[in-house]
């Protein structure tokens, strides 16, 4: 999946492990792994075991995010709970390193996967779920145009604690408008000479009329 700033390719431990481990080690602490089912990884051997398993998995199906400027893997994300019969899939295991966080490429990576799900696979429903305490993930879901559907209380137990799960979704009838907003935001004309956005994505989403059901 090719974009202007990044591309997504199937996660391959032999190709991506070195880049990803180095990128994740740039974080000043382990907070990025707080709400992840995996990590943090105390050493390279632990991370290698993780990426070996992830790259072999078909569900979740993991993708590396490759920065086109450097050619290096700077993060990963996955399609999971893949249900082709009902046309439903979830995005998860979003692990963006400091090199990718809060960049245009981070938004483009999400856009590329959304476009693949709706335009190529023809799915009907795209889900986003996270710990209800994960404010950053919840802001990201809203910014990308997902609709909040509610809280599933005591949904799972992970890392020794109970999780209430916040559910979000985007459906196929909403996708054309969301895609247009994302493409307007990603357009070169929306950034100044220093690469700073001129119009935020939230403002572009606000201009989209609500979908009638």
XYZ file of C-alpha atoms in Angstrom:
213
model
C 0.000 0.000 0.000
C 1.813 3.062 -1.276
C 1.393 6.617 -0.003
C 3.334 9.836 -0.468
C 4.958 9.679 2.954
C 4.889 5.984 3.832
C 3.982 2.570 2.572
C 2.539 -0.466 4.305
C 3.953 -3.897 3.677
C 3.413 -7.245 5.391
C 5.449 -7.449 8.568
C 8.567 -9.554 8.028
C 10.846 -10.208 10.980
C 13.868 -10.701 8.742
C 13.347 -7.310 7.086
C 11.877 -5.122 9.812
C 13.085 -6.294 13.228
C 16.258 -4.200 13.354
C 14.545 -0.981 12.255
C 11.564 -1.389 14.550
C 13.547 -2.327 17.639
C 15.831 0.677 17.132
C 12.850 2.984 16.545
C 10.953 1.839 19.640
C 14.084 2.301 21.778
C 13.991 6.027 20.994
C 11.041 6.445 23.388
C 12.075 7.968 26.730
C 10.028 5.431 28.703
C 7.627 2.497 28.296
C 4.340 4.401 28.362
C 3.566 3.618 24.695
C 3.079 -0.027 25.696
C 0.730 0.639 28.627
C -2.439 -0.218 26.716
C -0.899 -2.771 24.362
C -1.323 -6.503 24.911
C 2.392 -6.904 24.093
C 5.515 -5.118 25.325
C 7.446 -3.438 26.663
C 10.449 -5.483 25.632
C 13.411 -5.463 28.046
C 15.898 -6.639 25.428
C 16.318 -7.526 21.783
C 15.711 -11.239 22.343
C 12.259 -10.538 23.802
C 11.372 -8.254 20.918
C 12.655 -10.787 18.392
C 10.367 -13.469 19.837
C 7.446 -11.054 19.564
C 8.077 -9.998 15.967
C 8.738 -13.600 14.879
C 5.291 -14.551 16.164
C 3.592 -11.430 14.791
C 5.026 -11.771 11.304
C 3.860 -15.402 11.100
C 0.293 -14.574 12.188
C -2.562 -14.371 9.694
C -5.082 -12.972 12.196
C -3.976 -10.517 13.413
C -2.291 -9.691 10.093
C 0.482 -7.234 10.843
C 1.872 -4.545 8.538
C 5.069 -2.542 8.870
C 4.919 1.207 8.247
C 7.883 2.200 6.091
C 9.008 5.821 6.044
C 9.573 6.610 2.386
C 12.245 9.240 3.073
C 14.509 6.893 5.036
C 13.300 3.526 3.788
C 13.133 2.301 7.379
C 10.299 0.654 9.298
C 9.062 3.095 11.946
C 5.931 1.381 13.262
C 3.363 -1.311 12.698
C -0.371 -1.942 12.833
C -2.653 -4.862 12.094
C -5.972 -6.053 10.762
C -7.567 -8.434 13.255
C -10.773 -10.342 13.966
C -11.025 -10.676 10.200
C -14.572 -11.712 9.240
C -14.930 -11.794 5.439
C -18.369 -13.441 5.616
C -19.828 -10.402 7.363
C -17.415 -7.883 5.880
C -16.121 -6.794 9.294
C -12.539 -6.200 10.423
C -10.787 -4.373 13.241
C -7.615 -2.298 13.230
C -5.396 -3.006 16.206
C -1.891 -3.564 17.558
C -1.022 -0.004 16.549
C 2.596 0.438 17.648
C 3.982 3.706 16.275
C 7.509 4.671 17.314
C 8.545 8.246 18.188
C 9.731 8.566 14.568
C 6.142 8.088 13.385
C 3.953 9.542 16.124
C 2.240 12.858 15.337
C 3.514 12.920 11.754
C 1.706 13.150 8.417
C 2.864 9.594 7.733
C 1.054 8.356 10.849
C -2.263 9.637 9.519
C -1.453 8.409 6.021
C -0.726 4.921 7.346
C -4.189 4.755 8.886
C -5.724 6.124 5.679
C -3.953 3.520 3.528
C -5.254 0.665 5.650
C -8.789 2.092 5.704
C -8.690 2.497 1.919
C -7.506 -1.087 1.513
C -10.320 -2.423 3.709
C -13.143 -0.527 2.007
C -11.974 0.017 -1.576
C -10.057 -3.197 -2.235
C -11.534 -5.768 0.148
C -15.042 -4.291 -0.057
C -15.731 -4.654 3.672
C -18.808 -3.098 5.304
C -17.561 -2.265 8.795
C -14.182 -1.204 10.178
C -13.770 -1.320 13.957
C -11.489 0.461 16.408
C -11.381 -0.746 20.021
C -9.234 0.412 22.892
C -9.012 0.583 26.657
C -11.536 3.165 27.816
C -8.707 4.835 29.765
C -6.572 5.230 26.635
C -7.330 8.896 25.919
C -4.795 9.151 23.092
C -6.294 6.221 21.179
C -9.800 7.554 21.685
C -8.800 10.967 20.342
C -7.221 9.307 17.320
C -10.375 7.324 16.550
C -12.531 10.443 16.723
C -10.065 12.459 14.637
C -10.068 9.824 11.888
C -13.869 9.899 11.719
C -14.868 6.782 13.638
C -18.182 6.827 15.501
C -18.181 6.047 19.230
C -20.569 3.180 19.955
C -20.213 2.686 23.695
C -18.277 0.990 26.484
C -18.123 -2.774 26.949
C -17.574 -3.112 30.695
C -15.061 -5.656 32.015
C -14.546 -6.911 28.483
C -11.128 -8.514 28.913
C -8.272 -8.968 31.357
C -4.764 -8.068 30.212
C -1.483 -7.305 31.936
C -3.116 -8.181 35.232
C -6.004 -5.710 35.074
C -9.598 -5.593 33.929
C -10.324 -3.537 30.826
C -13.452 -1.652 29.901
C -13.330 -1.411 26.106
C -14.382 1.634 24.100
C -15.866 0.649 20.731
C -15.722 2.772 17.578
C -16.664 2.001 14.004
C -16.664 3.320 10.464
C -19.083 1.789 7.947
C -19.049 1.652 4.184
C -21.755 4.298 3.661
C -19.650 6.778 5.665
C -16.352 5.941 4.023
C -16.568 8.121 0.851
C -16.978 11.290 2.910
C -14.272 10.264 5.382
C -11.931 9.352 2.538
C -12.486 12.763 0.932
C -11.691 14.534 4.217
C -8.522 12.516 4.720
C -7.392 13.143 1.151
C -7.986 16.872 1.521
C -5.949 16.889 4.715
C -3.116 14.841 3.195
C -2.918 17.040 0.082
C 0.328 18.963 -0.377
C -1.547 22.283 -0.373
C -2.656 21.724 3.216
C 0.913 22.119 4.533
C 3.157 25.165 4.653
C 6.839 25.307 3.747
C 7.788 24.006 7.200
C 5.439 21.044 6.838
C 2.882 22.372 9.308
C -0.795 21.716 8.637
C -2.922 24.645 7.491
C -6.297 23.080 8.278
C -6.658 20.339 10.929
C -8.367 17.096 10.021
C -11.024 17.689 12.682
C -12.175 20.829 10.838
C -12.455 18.954 7.560
C -14.471 16.196 9.199
C -16.832 18.820 10.608
C -17.688 19.981 7.098
C -18.948 16.518 6.158
C -22.739 16.215 6.510
C -23.900 13.374 8.780
C -24.775 10.112 7.103
C -28.485 9.393 7.106
C -29.577 5.934 8.216
